[in-house]
Short mmCIF file of C-alpha atoms in Angstrom, two decimals:
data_model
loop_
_atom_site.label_atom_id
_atom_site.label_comp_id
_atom_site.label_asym_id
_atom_site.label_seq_id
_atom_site.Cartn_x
_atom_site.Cartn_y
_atom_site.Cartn_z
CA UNK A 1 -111.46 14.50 -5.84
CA UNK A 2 -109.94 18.03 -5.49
CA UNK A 3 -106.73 17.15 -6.89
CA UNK A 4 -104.40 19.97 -9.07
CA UNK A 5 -101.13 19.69 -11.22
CA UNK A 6 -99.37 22.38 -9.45
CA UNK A 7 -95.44 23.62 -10.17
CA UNK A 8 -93.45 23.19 -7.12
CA UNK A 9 -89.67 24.42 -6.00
CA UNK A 10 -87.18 22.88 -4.41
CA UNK A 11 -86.86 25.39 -1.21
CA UNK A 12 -84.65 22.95 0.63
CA UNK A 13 -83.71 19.56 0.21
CA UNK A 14 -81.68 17.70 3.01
CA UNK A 15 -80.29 14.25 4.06
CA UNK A 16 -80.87 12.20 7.52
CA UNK A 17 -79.71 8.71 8.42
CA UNK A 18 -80.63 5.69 6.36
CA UNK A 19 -80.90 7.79 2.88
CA UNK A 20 -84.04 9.38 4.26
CA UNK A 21 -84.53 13.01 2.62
CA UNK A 22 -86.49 16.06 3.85
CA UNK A 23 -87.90 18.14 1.05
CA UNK A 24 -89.18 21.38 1.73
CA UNK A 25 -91.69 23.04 -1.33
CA UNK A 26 -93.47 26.39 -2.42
CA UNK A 27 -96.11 26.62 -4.78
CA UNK A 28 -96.24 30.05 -6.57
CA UNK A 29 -100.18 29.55 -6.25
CA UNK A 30 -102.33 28.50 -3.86
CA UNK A 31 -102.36 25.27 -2.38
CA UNK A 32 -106.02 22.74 -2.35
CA UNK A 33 -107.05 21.31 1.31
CA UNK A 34 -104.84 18.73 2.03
CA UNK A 35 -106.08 15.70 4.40
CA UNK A 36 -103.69 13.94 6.63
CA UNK A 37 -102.92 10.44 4.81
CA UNK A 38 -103.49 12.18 1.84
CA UNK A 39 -100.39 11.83 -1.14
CA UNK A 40 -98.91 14.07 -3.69
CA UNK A 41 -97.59 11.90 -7.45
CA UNK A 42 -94.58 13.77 -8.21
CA UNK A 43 -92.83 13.73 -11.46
CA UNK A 44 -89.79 12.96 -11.12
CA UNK A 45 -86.46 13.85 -13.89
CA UNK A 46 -85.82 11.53 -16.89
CA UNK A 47 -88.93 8.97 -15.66
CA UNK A 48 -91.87 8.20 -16.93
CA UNK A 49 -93.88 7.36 -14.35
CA UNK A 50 -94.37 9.51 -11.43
CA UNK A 51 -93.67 8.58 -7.58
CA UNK A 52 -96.53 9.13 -4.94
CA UNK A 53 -94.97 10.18 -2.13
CA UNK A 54 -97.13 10.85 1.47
CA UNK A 55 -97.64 15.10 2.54
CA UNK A 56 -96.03 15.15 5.33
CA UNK A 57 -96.64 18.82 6.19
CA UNK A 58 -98.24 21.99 4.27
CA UNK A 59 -99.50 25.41 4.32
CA UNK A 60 -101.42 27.42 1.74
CA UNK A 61 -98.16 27.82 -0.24
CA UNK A 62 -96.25 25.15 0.77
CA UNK A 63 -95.70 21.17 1.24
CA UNK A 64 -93.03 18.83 2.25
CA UNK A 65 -92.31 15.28 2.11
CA UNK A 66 -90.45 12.73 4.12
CA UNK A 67 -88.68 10.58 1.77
CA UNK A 68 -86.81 7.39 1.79
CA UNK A 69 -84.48 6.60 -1.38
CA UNK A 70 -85.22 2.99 -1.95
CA UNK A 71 -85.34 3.04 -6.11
CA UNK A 72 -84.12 4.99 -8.98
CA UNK A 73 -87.07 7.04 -8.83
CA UNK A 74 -86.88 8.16 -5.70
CA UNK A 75 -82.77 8.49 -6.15
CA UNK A 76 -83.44 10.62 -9.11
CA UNK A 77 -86.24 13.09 -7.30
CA UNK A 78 -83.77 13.60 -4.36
CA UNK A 79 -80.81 14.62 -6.46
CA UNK A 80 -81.91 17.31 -7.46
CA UNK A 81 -80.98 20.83 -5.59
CA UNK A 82 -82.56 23.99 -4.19
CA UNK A 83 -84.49 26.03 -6.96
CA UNK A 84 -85.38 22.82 -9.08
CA UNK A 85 -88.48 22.83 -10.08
CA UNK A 86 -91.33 19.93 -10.87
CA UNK A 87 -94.88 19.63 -11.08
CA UNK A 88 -96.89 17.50 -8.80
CA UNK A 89 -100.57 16.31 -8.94
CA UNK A 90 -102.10 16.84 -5.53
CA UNK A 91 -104.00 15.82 -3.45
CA UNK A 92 -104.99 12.47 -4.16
CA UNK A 93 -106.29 9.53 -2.20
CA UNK A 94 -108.33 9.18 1.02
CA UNK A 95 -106.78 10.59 4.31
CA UNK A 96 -107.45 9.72 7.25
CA UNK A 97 -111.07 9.59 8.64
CA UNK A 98 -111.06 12.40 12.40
CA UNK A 99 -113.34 11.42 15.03
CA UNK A 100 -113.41 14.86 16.56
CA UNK A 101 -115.17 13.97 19.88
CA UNK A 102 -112.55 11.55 20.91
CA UNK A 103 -109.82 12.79 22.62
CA UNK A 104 -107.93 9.41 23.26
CA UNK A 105 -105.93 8.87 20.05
CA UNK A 106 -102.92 7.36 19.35
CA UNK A 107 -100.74 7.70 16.48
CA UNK A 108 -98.61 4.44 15.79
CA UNK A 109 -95.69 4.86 12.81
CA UNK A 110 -92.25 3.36 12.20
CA UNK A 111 -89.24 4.79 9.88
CA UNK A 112 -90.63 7.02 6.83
CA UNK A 113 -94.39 5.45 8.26
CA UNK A 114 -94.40 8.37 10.73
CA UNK A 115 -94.49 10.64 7.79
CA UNK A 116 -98.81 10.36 7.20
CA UNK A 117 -99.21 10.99 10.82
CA UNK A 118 -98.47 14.60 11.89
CA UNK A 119 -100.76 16.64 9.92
CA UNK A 120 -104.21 13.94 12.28
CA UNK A 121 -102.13 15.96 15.16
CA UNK A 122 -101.26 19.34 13.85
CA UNK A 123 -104.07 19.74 11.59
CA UNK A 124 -106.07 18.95 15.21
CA UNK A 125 -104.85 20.01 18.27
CA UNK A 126 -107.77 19.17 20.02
CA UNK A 127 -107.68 15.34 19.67
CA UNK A 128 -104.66 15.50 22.32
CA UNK A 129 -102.47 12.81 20.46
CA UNK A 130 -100.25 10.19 21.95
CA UNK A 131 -97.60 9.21 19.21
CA UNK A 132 -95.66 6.02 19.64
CA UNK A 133 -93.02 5.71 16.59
CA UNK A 134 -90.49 3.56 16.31
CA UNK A 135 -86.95 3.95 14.57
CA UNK A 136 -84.09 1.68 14.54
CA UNK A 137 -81.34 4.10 16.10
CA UNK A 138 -81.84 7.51 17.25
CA UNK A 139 -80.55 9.08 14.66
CA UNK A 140 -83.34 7.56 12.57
CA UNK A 141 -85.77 10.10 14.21
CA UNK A 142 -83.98 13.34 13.35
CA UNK A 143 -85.79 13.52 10.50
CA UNK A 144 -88.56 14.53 11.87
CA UNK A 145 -87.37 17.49 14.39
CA UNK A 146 -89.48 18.64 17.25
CA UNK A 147 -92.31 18.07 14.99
CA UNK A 148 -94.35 15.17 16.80
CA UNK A 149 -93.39 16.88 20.47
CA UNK A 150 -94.91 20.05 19.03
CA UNK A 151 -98.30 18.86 17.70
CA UNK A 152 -98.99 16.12 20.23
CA UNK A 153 -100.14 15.60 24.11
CA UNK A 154 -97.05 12.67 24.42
CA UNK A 155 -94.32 11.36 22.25
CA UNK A 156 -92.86 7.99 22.65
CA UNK A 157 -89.73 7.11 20.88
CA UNK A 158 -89.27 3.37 20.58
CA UNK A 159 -85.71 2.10 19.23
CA UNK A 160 -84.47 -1.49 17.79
CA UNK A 161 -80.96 -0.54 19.94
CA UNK A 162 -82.17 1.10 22.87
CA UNK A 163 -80.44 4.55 21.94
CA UNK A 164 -83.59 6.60 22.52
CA UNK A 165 -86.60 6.06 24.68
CA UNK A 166 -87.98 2.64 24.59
CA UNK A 167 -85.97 -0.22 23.51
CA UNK A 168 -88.15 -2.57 21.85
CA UNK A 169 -91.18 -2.06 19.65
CA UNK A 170 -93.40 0.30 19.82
CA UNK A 171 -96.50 -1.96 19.68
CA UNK A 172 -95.62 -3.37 22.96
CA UNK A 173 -96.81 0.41 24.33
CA UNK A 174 -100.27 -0.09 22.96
CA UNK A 175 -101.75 -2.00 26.13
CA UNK A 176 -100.37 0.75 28.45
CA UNK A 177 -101.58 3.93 26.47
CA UNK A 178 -104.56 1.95 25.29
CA UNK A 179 -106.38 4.22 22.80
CA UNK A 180 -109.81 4.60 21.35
CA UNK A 181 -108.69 5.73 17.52
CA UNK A 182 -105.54 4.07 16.36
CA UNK A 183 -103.87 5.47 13.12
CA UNK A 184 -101.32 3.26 11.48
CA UNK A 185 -98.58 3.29 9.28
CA UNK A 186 -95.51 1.35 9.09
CA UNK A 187 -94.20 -1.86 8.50
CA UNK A 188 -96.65 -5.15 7.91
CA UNK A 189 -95.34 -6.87 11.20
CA UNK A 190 -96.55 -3.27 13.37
CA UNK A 191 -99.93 -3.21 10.77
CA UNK A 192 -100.03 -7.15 11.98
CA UNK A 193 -100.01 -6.30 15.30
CA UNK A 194 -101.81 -3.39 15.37
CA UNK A 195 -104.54 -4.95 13.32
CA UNK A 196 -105.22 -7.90 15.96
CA UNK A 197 -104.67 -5.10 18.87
CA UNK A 198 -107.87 -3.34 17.79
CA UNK A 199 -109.17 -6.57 16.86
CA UNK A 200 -108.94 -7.78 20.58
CA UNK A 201 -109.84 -4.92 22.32
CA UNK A 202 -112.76 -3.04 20.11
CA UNK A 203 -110.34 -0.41 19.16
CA UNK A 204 -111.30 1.67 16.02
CA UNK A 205 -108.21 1.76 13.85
CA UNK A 206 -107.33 2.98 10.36
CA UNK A 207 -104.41 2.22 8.48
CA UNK A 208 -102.52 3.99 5.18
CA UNK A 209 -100.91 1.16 3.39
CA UNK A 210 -97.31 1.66 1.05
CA UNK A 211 -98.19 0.31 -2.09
CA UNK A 212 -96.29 0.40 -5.54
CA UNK A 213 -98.62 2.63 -7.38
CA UNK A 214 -98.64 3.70 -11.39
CA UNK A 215 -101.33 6.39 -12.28
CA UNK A 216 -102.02 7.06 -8.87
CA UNK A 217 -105.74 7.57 -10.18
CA UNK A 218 -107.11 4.33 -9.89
CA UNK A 219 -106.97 3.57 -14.02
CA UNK A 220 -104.50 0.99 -14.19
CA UNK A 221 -105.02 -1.46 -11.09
CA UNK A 222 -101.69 -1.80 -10.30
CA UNK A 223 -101.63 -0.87 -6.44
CA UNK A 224 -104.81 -3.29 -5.78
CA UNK A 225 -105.12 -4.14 -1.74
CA UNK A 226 -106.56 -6.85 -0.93
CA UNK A 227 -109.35 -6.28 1.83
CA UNK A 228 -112.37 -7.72 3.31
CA UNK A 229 -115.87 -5.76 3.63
CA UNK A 230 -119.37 -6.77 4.04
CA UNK A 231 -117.85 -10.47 4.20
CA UNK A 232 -116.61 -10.13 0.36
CA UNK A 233 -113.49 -10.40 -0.79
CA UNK A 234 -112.00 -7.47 -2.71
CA UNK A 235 -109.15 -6.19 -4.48
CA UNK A 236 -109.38 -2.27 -3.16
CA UNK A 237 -107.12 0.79 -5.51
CA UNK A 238 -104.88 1.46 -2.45
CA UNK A 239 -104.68 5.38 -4.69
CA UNK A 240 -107.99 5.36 -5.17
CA UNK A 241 -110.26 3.39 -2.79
CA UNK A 242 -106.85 4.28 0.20
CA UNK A 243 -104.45 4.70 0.94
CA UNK A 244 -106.69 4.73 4.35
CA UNK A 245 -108.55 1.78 5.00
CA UNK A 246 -110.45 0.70 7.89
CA UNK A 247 -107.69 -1.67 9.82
CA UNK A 248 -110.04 -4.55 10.22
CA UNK A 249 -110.64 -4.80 6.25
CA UNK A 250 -106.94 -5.16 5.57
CA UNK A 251 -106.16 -8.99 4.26
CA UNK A 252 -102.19 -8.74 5.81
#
């Protein structure tokens, strides 16, 4: 593990629909390698414990992160203002596993869930992504920008209301765009789905779970996952063992 405590700051910090926050970083030092999937623990003022929070996007110098306030952690990291600093440990965990010589790939993600996906597509072009993300209104996407249209092959937007793109799920696209390499992350009803998709059809798939997590290090067991290899039951460190795991091993 390559992971650093690093002192961040606060470049920009803004709010989109459904108190979803886009935080913009710079690191006065150089930044590790950071794998898509892979997470940052930030600290976070007047708590204890620190929040793991996906990379969403990064440079040598600098990171963001897609976050959604759900918690008085989170509430307390996003309060804070332009020119705050923290330190963050990064990165940690497994990312996601690139099959280089496969070129049709899909990227499935719904809400914050799209957030582990980009860097698979920006980080390479060559793969020729497809991403299929679903929000439940259109403003639910802004988020995100031009990002996804930027960094893939095709982009479709899948609503709950029908205000942009497809109204429905965006599961139901899977059969049509029918990829080789799924990525996942999202809700458990799209992992659900997704899981017996690949399941049905051969498709390799990997999926990055969202786990309450505590050291992020794999010390104090409290993010176990419960997943199925070599016929065994086990309880997997989603920080430490994920928060990647093959799609088939996940017990959802």
């Amino acid at each position: 593990m390559n992971a650093v405590k690093t002192e961040l700051t606060i470049k920009s910090i803004k709010e989109y629909a459904n108190k979803t926050f886009r935080v913009e970083c710079e690191s006065s030092e150089k930044l590790p390698h950071i794998s898509a999937g892979q997470f940052a623990h930030l600290k976070v003022p007047n708590k204890d414990l620190r929040r793991p929070i996906c990379v969403y996007d990064n440079t040598e110098n600098t990171v963001s992160f897609v976050i959604a306030n759900v918690g008085s952690g989170t509430a307390a990291f996003t309060s804070q203002k332009a020119g705050a600093k923290f330190d963050a440990l990064l990165p940690l965990g497994n990312g996601f596993p690139i099959m280089p010589d496969i070129t049709n790939v899909a990227l499935l993600g719904g809400g914050t869930g799209c957030a582990p996906l980009l860097k698979i597509a920006k980080d390479n072009p060559s793969l020729n992504c497809t991403a299929i993300l679903g929000f439940p209104n259109a403003a639910a996407r802004e988020i995100y920008g031009d990002d996804f249209d930027n960094a893939c092959r095709r982009v479709c937007y899948c609503t709950d209301d029908g205000s942009l793109g497809y109204h429905g799920y965006p599961t139901d696209l899977l059969t049509e765009i029918a990829p080789e390499v799924l990525y996942v992350c999202g809700a458990p009803g799209m992992m659900k789905t997704a899981q017996a998709f690949c399941k049905n059809r051969g498709t390799l798939g990997f999926a990055s779970v969202e786990q309450r997590m505590g050291c992020g290090v794999g010390a104090c067991l409290v993010c176990t996952v419960r997943i199925v290899r070599a016929g065994k039951d086990i309880n997997a460190r989603a920080c430490a063992d994920g928060p990647v795991f093959a799609i088939e091993e996940l017990v959802l």
